[in-house]
Coordinates of C-alpha atoms in Angstrom, one line a residue:
X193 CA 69.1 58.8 -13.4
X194 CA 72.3 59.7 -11.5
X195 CA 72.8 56.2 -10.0
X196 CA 70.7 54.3 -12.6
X197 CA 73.9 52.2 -13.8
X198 CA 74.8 50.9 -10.3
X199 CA 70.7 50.4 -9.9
X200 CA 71.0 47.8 -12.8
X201 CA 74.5 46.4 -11.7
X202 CA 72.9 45.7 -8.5
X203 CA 69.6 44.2 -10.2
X204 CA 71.9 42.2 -12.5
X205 CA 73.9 40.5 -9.8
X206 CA 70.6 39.5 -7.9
X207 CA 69.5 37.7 -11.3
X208 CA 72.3 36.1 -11.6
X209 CA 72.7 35.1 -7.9
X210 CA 69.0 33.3 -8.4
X211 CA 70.3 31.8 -11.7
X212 CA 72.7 29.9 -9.1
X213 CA 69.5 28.6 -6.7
X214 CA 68.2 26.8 -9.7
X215 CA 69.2 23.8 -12.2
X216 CA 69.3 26.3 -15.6
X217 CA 69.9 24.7 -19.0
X218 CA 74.2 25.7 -20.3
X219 CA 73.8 28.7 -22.0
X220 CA 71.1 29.9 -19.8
X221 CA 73.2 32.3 -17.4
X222 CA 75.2 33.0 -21.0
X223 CA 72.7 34.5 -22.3
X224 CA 71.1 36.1 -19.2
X225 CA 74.8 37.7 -18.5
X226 CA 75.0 38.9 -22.1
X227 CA 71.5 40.8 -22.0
X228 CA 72.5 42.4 -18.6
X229 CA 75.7 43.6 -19.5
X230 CA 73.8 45.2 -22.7
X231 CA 72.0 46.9 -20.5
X232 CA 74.6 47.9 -18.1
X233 CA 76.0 49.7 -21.6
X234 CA 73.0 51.6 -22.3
X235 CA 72.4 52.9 -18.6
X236 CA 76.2 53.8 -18.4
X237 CA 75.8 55.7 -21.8
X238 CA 72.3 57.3 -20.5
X239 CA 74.1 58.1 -17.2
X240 CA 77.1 60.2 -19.0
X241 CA 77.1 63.8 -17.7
X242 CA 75.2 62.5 -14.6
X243 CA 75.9 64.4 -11.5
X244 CA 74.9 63.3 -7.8
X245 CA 76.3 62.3 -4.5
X246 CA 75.6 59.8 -1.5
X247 CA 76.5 58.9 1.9
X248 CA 77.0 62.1 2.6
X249 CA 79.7 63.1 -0.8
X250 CA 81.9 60.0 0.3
X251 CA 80.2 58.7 -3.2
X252 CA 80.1 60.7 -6.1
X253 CA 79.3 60.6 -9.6
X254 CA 80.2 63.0 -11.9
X255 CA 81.4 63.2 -15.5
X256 CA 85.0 61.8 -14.5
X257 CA 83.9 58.6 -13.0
X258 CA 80.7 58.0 -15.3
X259 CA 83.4 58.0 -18.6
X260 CA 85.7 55.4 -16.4
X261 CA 81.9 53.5 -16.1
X262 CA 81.4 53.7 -19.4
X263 CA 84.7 52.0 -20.1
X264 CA 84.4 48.9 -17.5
X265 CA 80.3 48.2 -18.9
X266 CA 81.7 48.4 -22.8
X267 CA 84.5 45.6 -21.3
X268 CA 82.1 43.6 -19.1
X269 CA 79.8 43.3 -22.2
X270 CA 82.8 42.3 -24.4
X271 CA 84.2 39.4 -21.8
X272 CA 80.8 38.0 -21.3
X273 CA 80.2 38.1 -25.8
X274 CA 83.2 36.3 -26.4
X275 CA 82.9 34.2 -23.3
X276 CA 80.5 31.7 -25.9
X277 CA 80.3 28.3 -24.0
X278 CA 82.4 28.9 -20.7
X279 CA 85.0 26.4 -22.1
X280 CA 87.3 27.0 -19.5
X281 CA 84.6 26.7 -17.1
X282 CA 82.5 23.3 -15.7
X283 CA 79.3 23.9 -17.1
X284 CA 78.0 23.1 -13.8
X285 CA 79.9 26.5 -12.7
X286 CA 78.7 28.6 -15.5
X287 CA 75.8 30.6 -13.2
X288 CA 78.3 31.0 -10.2
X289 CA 81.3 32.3 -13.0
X290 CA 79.0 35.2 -14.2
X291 CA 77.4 36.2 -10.6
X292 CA 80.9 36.7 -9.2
X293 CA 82.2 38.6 -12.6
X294 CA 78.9 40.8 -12.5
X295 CA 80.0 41.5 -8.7
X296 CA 83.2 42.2 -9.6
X297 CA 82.4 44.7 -12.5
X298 CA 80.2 46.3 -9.9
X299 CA 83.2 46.7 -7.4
X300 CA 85.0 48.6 -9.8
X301 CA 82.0 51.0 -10.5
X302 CA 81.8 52.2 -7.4
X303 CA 85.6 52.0 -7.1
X304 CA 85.6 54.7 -9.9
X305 CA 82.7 56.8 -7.9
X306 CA 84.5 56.1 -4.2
X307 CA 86.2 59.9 -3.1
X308 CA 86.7 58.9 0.3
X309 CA 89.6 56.2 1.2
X310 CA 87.6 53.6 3.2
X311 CA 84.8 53.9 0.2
X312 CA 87.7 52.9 -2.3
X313 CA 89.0 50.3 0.1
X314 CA 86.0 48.6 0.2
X315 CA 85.1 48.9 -3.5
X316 CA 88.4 47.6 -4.4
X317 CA 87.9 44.7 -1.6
X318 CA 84.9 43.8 -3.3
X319 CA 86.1 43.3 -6.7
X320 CA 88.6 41.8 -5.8
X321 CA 87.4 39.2 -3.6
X322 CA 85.1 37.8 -6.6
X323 CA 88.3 37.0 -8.7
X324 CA 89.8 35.4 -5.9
X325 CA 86.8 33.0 -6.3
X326 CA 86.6 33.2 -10.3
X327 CA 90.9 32.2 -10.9
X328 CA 90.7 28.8 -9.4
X329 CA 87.2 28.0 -11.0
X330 CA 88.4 26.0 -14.1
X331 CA 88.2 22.6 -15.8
X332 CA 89.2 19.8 -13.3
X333 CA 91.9 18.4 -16.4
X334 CA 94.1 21.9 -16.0
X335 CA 96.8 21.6 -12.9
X336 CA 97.7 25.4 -12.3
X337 CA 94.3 26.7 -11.4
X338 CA 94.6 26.4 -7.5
X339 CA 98.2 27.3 -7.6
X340 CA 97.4 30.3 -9.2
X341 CA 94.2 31.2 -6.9
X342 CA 96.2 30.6 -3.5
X343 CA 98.9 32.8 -5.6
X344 CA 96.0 35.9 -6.1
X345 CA 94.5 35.3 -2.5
X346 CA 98.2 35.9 -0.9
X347 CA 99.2 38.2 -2.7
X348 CA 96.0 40.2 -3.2
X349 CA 96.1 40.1 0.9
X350 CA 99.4 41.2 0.9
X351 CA 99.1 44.4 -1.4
X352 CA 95.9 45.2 0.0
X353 CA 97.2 45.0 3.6
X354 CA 100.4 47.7 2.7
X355 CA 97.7 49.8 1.3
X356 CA 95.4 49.7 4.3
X357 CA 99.0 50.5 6.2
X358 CA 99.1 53.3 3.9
X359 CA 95.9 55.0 4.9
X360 CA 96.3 54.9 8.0
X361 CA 99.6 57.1 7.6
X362 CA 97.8 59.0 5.6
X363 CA 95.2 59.6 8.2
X364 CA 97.0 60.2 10.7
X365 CA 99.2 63.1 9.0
X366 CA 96.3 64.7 7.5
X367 CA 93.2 63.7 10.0
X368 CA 90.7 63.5 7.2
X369 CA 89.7 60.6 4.9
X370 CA 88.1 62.6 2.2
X371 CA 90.0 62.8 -0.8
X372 CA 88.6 66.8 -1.2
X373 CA 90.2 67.4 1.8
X374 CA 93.5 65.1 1.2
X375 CA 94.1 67.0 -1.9
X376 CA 94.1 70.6 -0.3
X377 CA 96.4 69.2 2.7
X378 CA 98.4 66.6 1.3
X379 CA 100.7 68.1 -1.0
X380 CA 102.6 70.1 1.8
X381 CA 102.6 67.0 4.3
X382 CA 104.5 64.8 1.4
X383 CA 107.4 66.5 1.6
X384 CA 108.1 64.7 4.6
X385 CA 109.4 61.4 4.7
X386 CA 106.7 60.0 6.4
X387 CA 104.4 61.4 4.0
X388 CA 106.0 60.0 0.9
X389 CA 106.1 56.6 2.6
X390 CA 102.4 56.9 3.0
X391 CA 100.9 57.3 0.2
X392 CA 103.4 55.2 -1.9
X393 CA 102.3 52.5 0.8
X394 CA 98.2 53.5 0.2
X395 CA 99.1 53.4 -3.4
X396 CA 100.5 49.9 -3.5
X397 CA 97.0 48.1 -3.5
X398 CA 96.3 49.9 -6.9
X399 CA 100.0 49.5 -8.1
X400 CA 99.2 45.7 -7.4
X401 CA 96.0 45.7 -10.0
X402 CA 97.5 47.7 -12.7
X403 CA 100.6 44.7 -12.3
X404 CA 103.4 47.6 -12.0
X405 CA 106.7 46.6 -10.8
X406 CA 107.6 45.2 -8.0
X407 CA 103.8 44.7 -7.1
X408 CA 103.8 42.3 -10.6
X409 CA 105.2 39.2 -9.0
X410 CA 101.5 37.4 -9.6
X411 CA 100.7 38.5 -13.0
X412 CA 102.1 35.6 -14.8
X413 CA 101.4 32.7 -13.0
X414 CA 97.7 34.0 -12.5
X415 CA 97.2 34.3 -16.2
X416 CA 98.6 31.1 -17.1
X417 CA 96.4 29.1 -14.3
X418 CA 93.2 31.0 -14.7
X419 CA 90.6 30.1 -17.4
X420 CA 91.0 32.0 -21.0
X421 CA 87.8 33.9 -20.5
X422 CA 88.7 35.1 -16.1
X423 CA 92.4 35.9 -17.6
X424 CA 90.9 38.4 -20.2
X425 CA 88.6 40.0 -17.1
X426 CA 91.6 40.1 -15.3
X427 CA 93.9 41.4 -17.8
X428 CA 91.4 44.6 -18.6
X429 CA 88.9 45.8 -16.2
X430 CA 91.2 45.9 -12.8
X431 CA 93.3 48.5 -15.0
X432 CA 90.9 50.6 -15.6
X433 CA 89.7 51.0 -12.1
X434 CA 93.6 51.2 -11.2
X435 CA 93.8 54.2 -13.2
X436 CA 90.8 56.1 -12.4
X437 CA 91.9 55.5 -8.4
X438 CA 95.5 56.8 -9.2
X439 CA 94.4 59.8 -11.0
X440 CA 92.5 61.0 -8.3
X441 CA 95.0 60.0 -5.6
X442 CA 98.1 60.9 -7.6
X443 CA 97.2 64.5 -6.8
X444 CA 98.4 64.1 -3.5
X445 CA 101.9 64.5 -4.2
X446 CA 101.7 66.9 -6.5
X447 CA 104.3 69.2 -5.1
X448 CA 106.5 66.6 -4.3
X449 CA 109.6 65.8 -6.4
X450 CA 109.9 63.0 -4.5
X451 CA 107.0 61.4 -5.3
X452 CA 107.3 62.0 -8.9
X453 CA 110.8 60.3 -8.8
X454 CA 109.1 57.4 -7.1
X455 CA 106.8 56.9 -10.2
X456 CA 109.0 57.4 -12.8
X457 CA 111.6 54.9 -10.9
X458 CA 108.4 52.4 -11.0
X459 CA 107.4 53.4 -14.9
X460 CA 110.7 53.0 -16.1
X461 CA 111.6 49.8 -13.8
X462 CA 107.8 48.2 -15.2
X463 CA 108.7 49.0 -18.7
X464 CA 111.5 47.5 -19.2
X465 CA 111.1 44.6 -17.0
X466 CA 107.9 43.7 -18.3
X467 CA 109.1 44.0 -21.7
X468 CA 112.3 41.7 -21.2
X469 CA 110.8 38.6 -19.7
X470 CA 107.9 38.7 -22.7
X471 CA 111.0 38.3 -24.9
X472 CA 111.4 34.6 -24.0
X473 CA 107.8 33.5 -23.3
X474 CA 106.1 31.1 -25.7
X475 CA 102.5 30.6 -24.5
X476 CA 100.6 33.4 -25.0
X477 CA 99.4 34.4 -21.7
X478 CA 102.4 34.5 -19.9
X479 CA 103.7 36.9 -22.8
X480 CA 101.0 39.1 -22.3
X481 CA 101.1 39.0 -19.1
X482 CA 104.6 40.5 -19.0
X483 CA 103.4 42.6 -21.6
X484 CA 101.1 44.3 -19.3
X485 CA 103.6 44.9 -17.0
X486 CA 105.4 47.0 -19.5
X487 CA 102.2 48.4 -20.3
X488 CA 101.6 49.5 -16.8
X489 CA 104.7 51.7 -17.0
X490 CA 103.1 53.9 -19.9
X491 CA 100.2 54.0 -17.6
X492 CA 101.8 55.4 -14.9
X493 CA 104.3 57.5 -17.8
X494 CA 101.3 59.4 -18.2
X495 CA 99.5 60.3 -14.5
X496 CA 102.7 60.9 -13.3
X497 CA 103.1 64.1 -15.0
X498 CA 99.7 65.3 -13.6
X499 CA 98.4 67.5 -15.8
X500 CA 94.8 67.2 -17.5
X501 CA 96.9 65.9 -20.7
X502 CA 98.6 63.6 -18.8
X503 CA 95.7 62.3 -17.4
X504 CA 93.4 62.1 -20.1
X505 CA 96.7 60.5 -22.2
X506 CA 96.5 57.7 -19.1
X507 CA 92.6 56.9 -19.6
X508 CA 92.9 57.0 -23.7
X509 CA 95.6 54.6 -22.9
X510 CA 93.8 52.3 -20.7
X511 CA 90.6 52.1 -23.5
X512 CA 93.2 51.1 -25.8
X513 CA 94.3 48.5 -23.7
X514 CA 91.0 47.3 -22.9
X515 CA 90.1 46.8 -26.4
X516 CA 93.5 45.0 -28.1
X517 CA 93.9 42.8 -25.0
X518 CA 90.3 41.9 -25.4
X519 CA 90.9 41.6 -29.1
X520 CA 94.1 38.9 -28.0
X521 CA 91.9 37.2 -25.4
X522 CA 89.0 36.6 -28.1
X523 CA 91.2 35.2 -30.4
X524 CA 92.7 32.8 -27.4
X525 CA 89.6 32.2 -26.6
X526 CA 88.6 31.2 -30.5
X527 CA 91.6 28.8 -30.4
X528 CA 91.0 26.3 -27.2
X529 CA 88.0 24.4 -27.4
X530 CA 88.7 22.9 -24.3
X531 CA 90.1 26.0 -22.7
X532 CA 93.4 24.9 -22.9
X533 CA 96.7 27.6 -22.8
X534 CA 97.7 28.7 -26.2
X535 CA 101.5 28.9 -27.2
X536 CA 103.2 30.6 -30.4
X537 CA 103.1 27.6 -32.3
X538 CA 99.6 26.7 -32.0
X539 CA 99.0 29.7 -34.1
X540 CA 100.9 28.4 -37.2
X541 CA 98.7 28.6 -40.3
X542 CA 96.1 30.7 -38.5
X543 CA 95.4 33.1 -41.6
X544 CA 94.1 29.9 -43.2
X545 CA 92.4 28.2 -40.6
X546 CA 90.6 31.7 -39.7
X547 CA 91.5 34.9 -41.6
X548 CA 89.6 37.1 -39.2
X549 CA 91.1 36.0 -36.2
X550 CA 94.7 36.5 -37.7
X551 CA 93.3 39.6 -38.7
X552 CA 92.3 40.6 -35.2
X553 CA 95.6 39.6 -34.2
X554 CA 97.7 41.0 -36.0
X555 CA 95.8 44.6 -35.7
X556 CA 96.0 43.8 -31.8
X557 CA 99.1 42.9 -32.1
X558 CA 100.3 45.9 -33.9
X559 CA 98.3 48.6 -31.3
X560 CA 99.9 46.7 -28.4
X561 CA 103.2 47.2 -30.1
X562 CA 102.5 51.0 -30.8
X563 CA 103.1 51.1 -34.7
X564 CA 100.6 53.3 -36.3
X565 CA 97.5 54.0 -37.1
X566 CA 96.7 51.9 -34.0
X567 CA 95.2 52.8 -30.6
X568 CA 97.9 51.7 -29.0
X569 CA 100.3 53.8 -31.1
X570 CA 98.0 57.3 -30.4
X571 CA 97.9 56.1 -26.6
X572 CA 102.0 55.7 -26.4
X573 CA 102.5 59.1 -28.0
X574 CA 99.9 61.0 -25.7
X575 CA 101.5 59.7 -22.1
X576 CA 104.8 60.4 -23.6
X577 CA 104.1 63.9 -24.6
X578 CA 102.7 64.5 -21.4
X579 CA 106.0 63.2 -19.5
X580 CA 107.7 65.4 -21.6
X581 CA 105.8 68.8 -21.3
X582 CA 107.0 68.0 -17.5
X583 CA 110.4 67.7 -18.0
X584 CA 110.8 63.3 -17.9
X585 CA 112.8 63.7 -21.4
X586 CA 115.0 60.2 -19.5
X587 CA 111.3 58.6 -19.2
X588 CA 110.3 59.3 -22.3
X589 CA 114.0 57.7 -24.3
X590 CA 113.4 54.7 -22.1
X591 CA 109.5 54.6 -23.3
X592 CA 110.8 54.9 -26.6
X593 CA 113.5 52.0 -26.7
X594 CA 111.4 49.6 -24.7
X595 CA 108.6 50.6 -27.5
X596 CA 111.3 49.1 -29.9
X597 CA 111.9 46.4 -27.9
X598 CA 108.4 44.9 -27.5
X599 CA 107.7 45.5 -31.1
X600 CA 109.5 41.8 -31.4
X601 CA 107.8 39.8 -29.8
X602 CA 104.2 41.2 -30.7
X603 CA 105.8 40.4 -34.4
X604 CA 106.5 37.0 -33.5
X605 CA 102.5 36.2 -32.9
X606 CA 102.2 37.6 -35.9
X607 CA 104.9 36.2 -37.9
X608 CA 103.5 32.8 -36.8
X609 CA 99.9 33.4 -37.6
X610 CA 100.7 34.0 -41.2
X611 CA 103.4 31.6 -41.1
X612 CA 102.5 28.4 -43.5
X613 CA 101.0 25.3 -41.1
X614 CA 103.9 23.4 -42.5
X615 CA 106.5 25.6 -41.4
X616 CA 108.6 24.1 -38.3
X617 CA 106.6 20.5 -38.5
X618 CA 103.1 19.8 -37.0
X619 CA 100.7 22.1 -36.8
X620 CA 97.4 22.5 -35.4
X621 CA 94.9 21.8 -38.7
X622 CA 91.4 22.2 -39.4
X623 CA 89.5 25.9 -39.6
X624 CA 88.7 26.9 -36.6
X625 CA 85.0 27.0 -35.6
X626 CA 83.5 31.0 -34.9
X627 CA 79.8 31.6 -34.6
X628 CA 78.9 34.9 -36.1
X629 CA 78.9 36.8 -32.8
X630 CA 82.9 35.8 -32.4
X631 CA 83.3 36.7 -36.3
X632 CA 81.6 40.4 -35.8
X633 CA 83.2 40.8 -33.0
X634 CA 86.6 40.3 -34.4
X635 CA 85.2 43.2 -37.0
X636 CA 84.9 45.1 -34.4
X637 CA 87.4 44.9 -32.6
X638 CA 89.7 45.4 -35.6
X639 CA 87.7 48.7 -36.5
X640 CA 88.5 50.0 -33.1
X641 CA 91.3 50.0 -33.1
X642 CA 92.0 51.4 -36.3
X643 CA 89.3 54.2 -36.1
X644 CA 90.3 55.3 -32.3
X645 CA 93.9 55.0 -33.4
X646 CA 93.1 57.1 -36.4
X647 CA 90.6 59.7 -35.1
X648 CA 91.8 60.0 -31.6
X649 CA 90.9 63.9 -30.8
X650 CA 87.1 62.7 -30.0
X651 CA 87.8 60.3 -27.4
X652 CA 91.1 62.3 -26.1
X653 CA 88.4 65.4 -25.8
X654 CA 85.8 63.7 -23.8
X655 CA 88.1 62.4 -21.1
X656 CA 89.8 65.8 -20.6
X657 CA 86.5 67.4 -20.3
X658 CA 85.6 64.9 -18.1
X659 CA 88.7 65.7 -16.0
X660 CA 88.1 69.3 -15.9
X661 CA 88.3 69.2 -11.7
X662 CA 92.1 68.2 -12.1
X663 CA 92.5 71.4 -14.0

């Protein structure tokens, strides 16, 4: 029961692999993906409160990392449901597209199990190399696909060699790879020099998923070249994994003031940044991809002040995330038949073209922006309060104005999806064609958001049980 999700994560990238030996019908390794990731749901639900250990406690599962699980299945389900058609994708590439997304979703997992630094390295290796192959896999008529893949292969390389760098610093101060052991001897080793530099070095491979400044530099170039569907993976699941690897590493410099000025530097540096450069962006994915640069700052806002709160703020956060992005990323999706980039004005008149996609957007919208009852607005005021208890009253102002400051340009999507089709000439026209999977999924997306948002203390209360060994 304990490994029963990574059994079937396993089982499901085999099927997929022998979907990519044969000549399969479009739709076939759809279908086959969507079924598998179902599953993956129900065995990661089954699997909560699981507890177990392999390779001799290097891999563990326990109630922290089967709630992270839980989080990356309920998002590989969601990117292969709204994924209908592969549109951004040669239909010849369709098996091939969900194999290497399946093997990257399984990275993760054990990333979020991994409590021993070469088992992290190599689960974050492995997710990672399968969106190396998944960016440049797009239509032949789009021109920034291969651009943006050399872009993610050098600098994935790059970020992943400072972190290897990192480790070995770290190893070589404390003589132990084991995070256990790490956390009982680190803490006094990072007031040195040397030990700050290490772990902010072993660090840097995760600070390059989560897109936090200055390891952000690919994040908008890689959104805009990828296909619509590999830009939502990318935009959602490597976060989570990101945070779940932070929190348990974070605890390494716990008694360091140092360190904690390093990460508040970085959280307030990514928030305002990120939220700046969204100001001027007009297609869609670049602006959220700037966007999640801000939003990696309240990430980091929150494990920073490493407490149970704090961290437990962080992972309600990161849900969030996962849903509205997903919630954007289905409506993108909705709007490029060919799986072309979408800008601001091709949403003009979208209320009438679709009312349930401006619906989902303009709830997503709202939760990314933080206004309430949202997710995003419950997730903003939980990392916050955390920073706070600790003492980051500067971080928490600077949260707060840059909260102010994105709420502008989320408004401008949707200002210009209830904006008349008419309004600043030609507009895209005709309603906008959503099987009944897209339109319950816009549902319930929009529900999410608003419940979770609404009723946060359940959610907030499993993930600080679940982080009961930080306490």
């Amino acid at each position: 029961m304990a490994f029963a999700h990574e059994t079937v994560l396993i089982l499901s990238c085999l099927a997929l692999f022998a979907l990519t030996l044969v000549h399969v019908r479009p739709g076939t390794a759809r279908a086959a993906a969507l079924g598998l990731s179902a599953l993956a749901v129900v065995t990661a639900l089954w699997g909560v409160g699981a507890q177990g250990e392999l390779f001799f406690g290097a891999y563990r599962v326990d109630a922290f990392s089967q709630g992270v699980k839980l989080l990356l299945a309920v998002g590989f389900f969601l990117a292969v449901a709204f994924g209908e058609g592969v549109r951004g994708i040669e239909a010849e590439h369709e098996p091939e597209y969900f194999l290497f997304l399946a093997v990257s979703v399984l990275g993760l997992t054990f990333l979020a199990s991994g409590v021993e630094l070469l088992t992290i390295y190599i689960a974050l290796e492995l997710s990672s190399y399968s969106l190396y192959i998944l960016v440049p896999l797009r239509r032949h008529e789009h021109i920034h696909q291969v651009e943006a893949g050399i872009k993610y292969v050098l600098f994935g390389a790059m970020a992943s060699g400072v972190s290897l760098f990192g480790m070995s610093y770290v190893f070589g101060l404390a003589h132990t790879t084991r995070v256990d052991d790490l956390l009982r001897l680190y803490p006094e080793l990072v007031s040195s020099p040397l030990g700050l530099m290490g772990l902010t070095l072993m660090l840097g491979g995760f600070f390059y998923k989560l897109a936090l400044f200055p390891f952000h530099f690919w994040t908008p170039d890689i959104y805009q070249g990828a296909a619509n569907e590999t830009s939502g993976v990318i935009a959602t699941l490597p976060k989570v994994g990101a945070v779940a690897v932070l929190i348990r590493l974070t605890g390494l410099g716990a008694e360091s003031a140092g360190f904690a000025t390093v990460l508040t530097l970085l959280a307030v540096l990514s928030m305002t940044y990120g939220n700046l450069a969204a100001l001027v962006q007009e297609d869609l994915k670049r602006l959220l991809a700037y966007s999640s640069i801000s939003h990696a700052g309240f990430m980091v806002a929150g494990i920073l002040a490493g407490t149970v709160r704090g961290y437990a703020g962080a992972l309600y956060y990161v849900a969030g995330y996962l849903i509205m992005n997903l919630a954007l990323f289905h409506v993108i999706y909705a709007l490029a038949p060919r799986g072309q980039n979408i800008t601001l004005a091709d949403l003009r008149g979208l209320y009438r073209r679709s009312p349930i996609l401006a619906l989902t957007l303009a709830v997503a919208a709202f939760g990314l922006a933080g206004i309430p009852p949202t997710v995003g607005f419950a997730g903003k005021f939980f990392v916050l309060a955390a920073a706070l208890e600790k003492g980051h009253l500067a971080l928490v102002i600077i949260g707060a104005l840059n909260t102010a400051i994105s709420i502008y340009y989320y408004l401008k999507m949707v200002k210009a999806a209830y904006s008349p089709e008419e309004e600043g000439g030609e507009a895209p026209a005709g309603r906008v064609a959503l099987s009944p999977l897209g339109w319950a999924l816009g549902c319930a997306f929009v529900v999410s958001i608003l419940v979770i948002g609404a009723l946060p203390g359940p959610v907030l209360g499993w993930f600080q049980r679940a982080l009961s060994w930080a306490a």
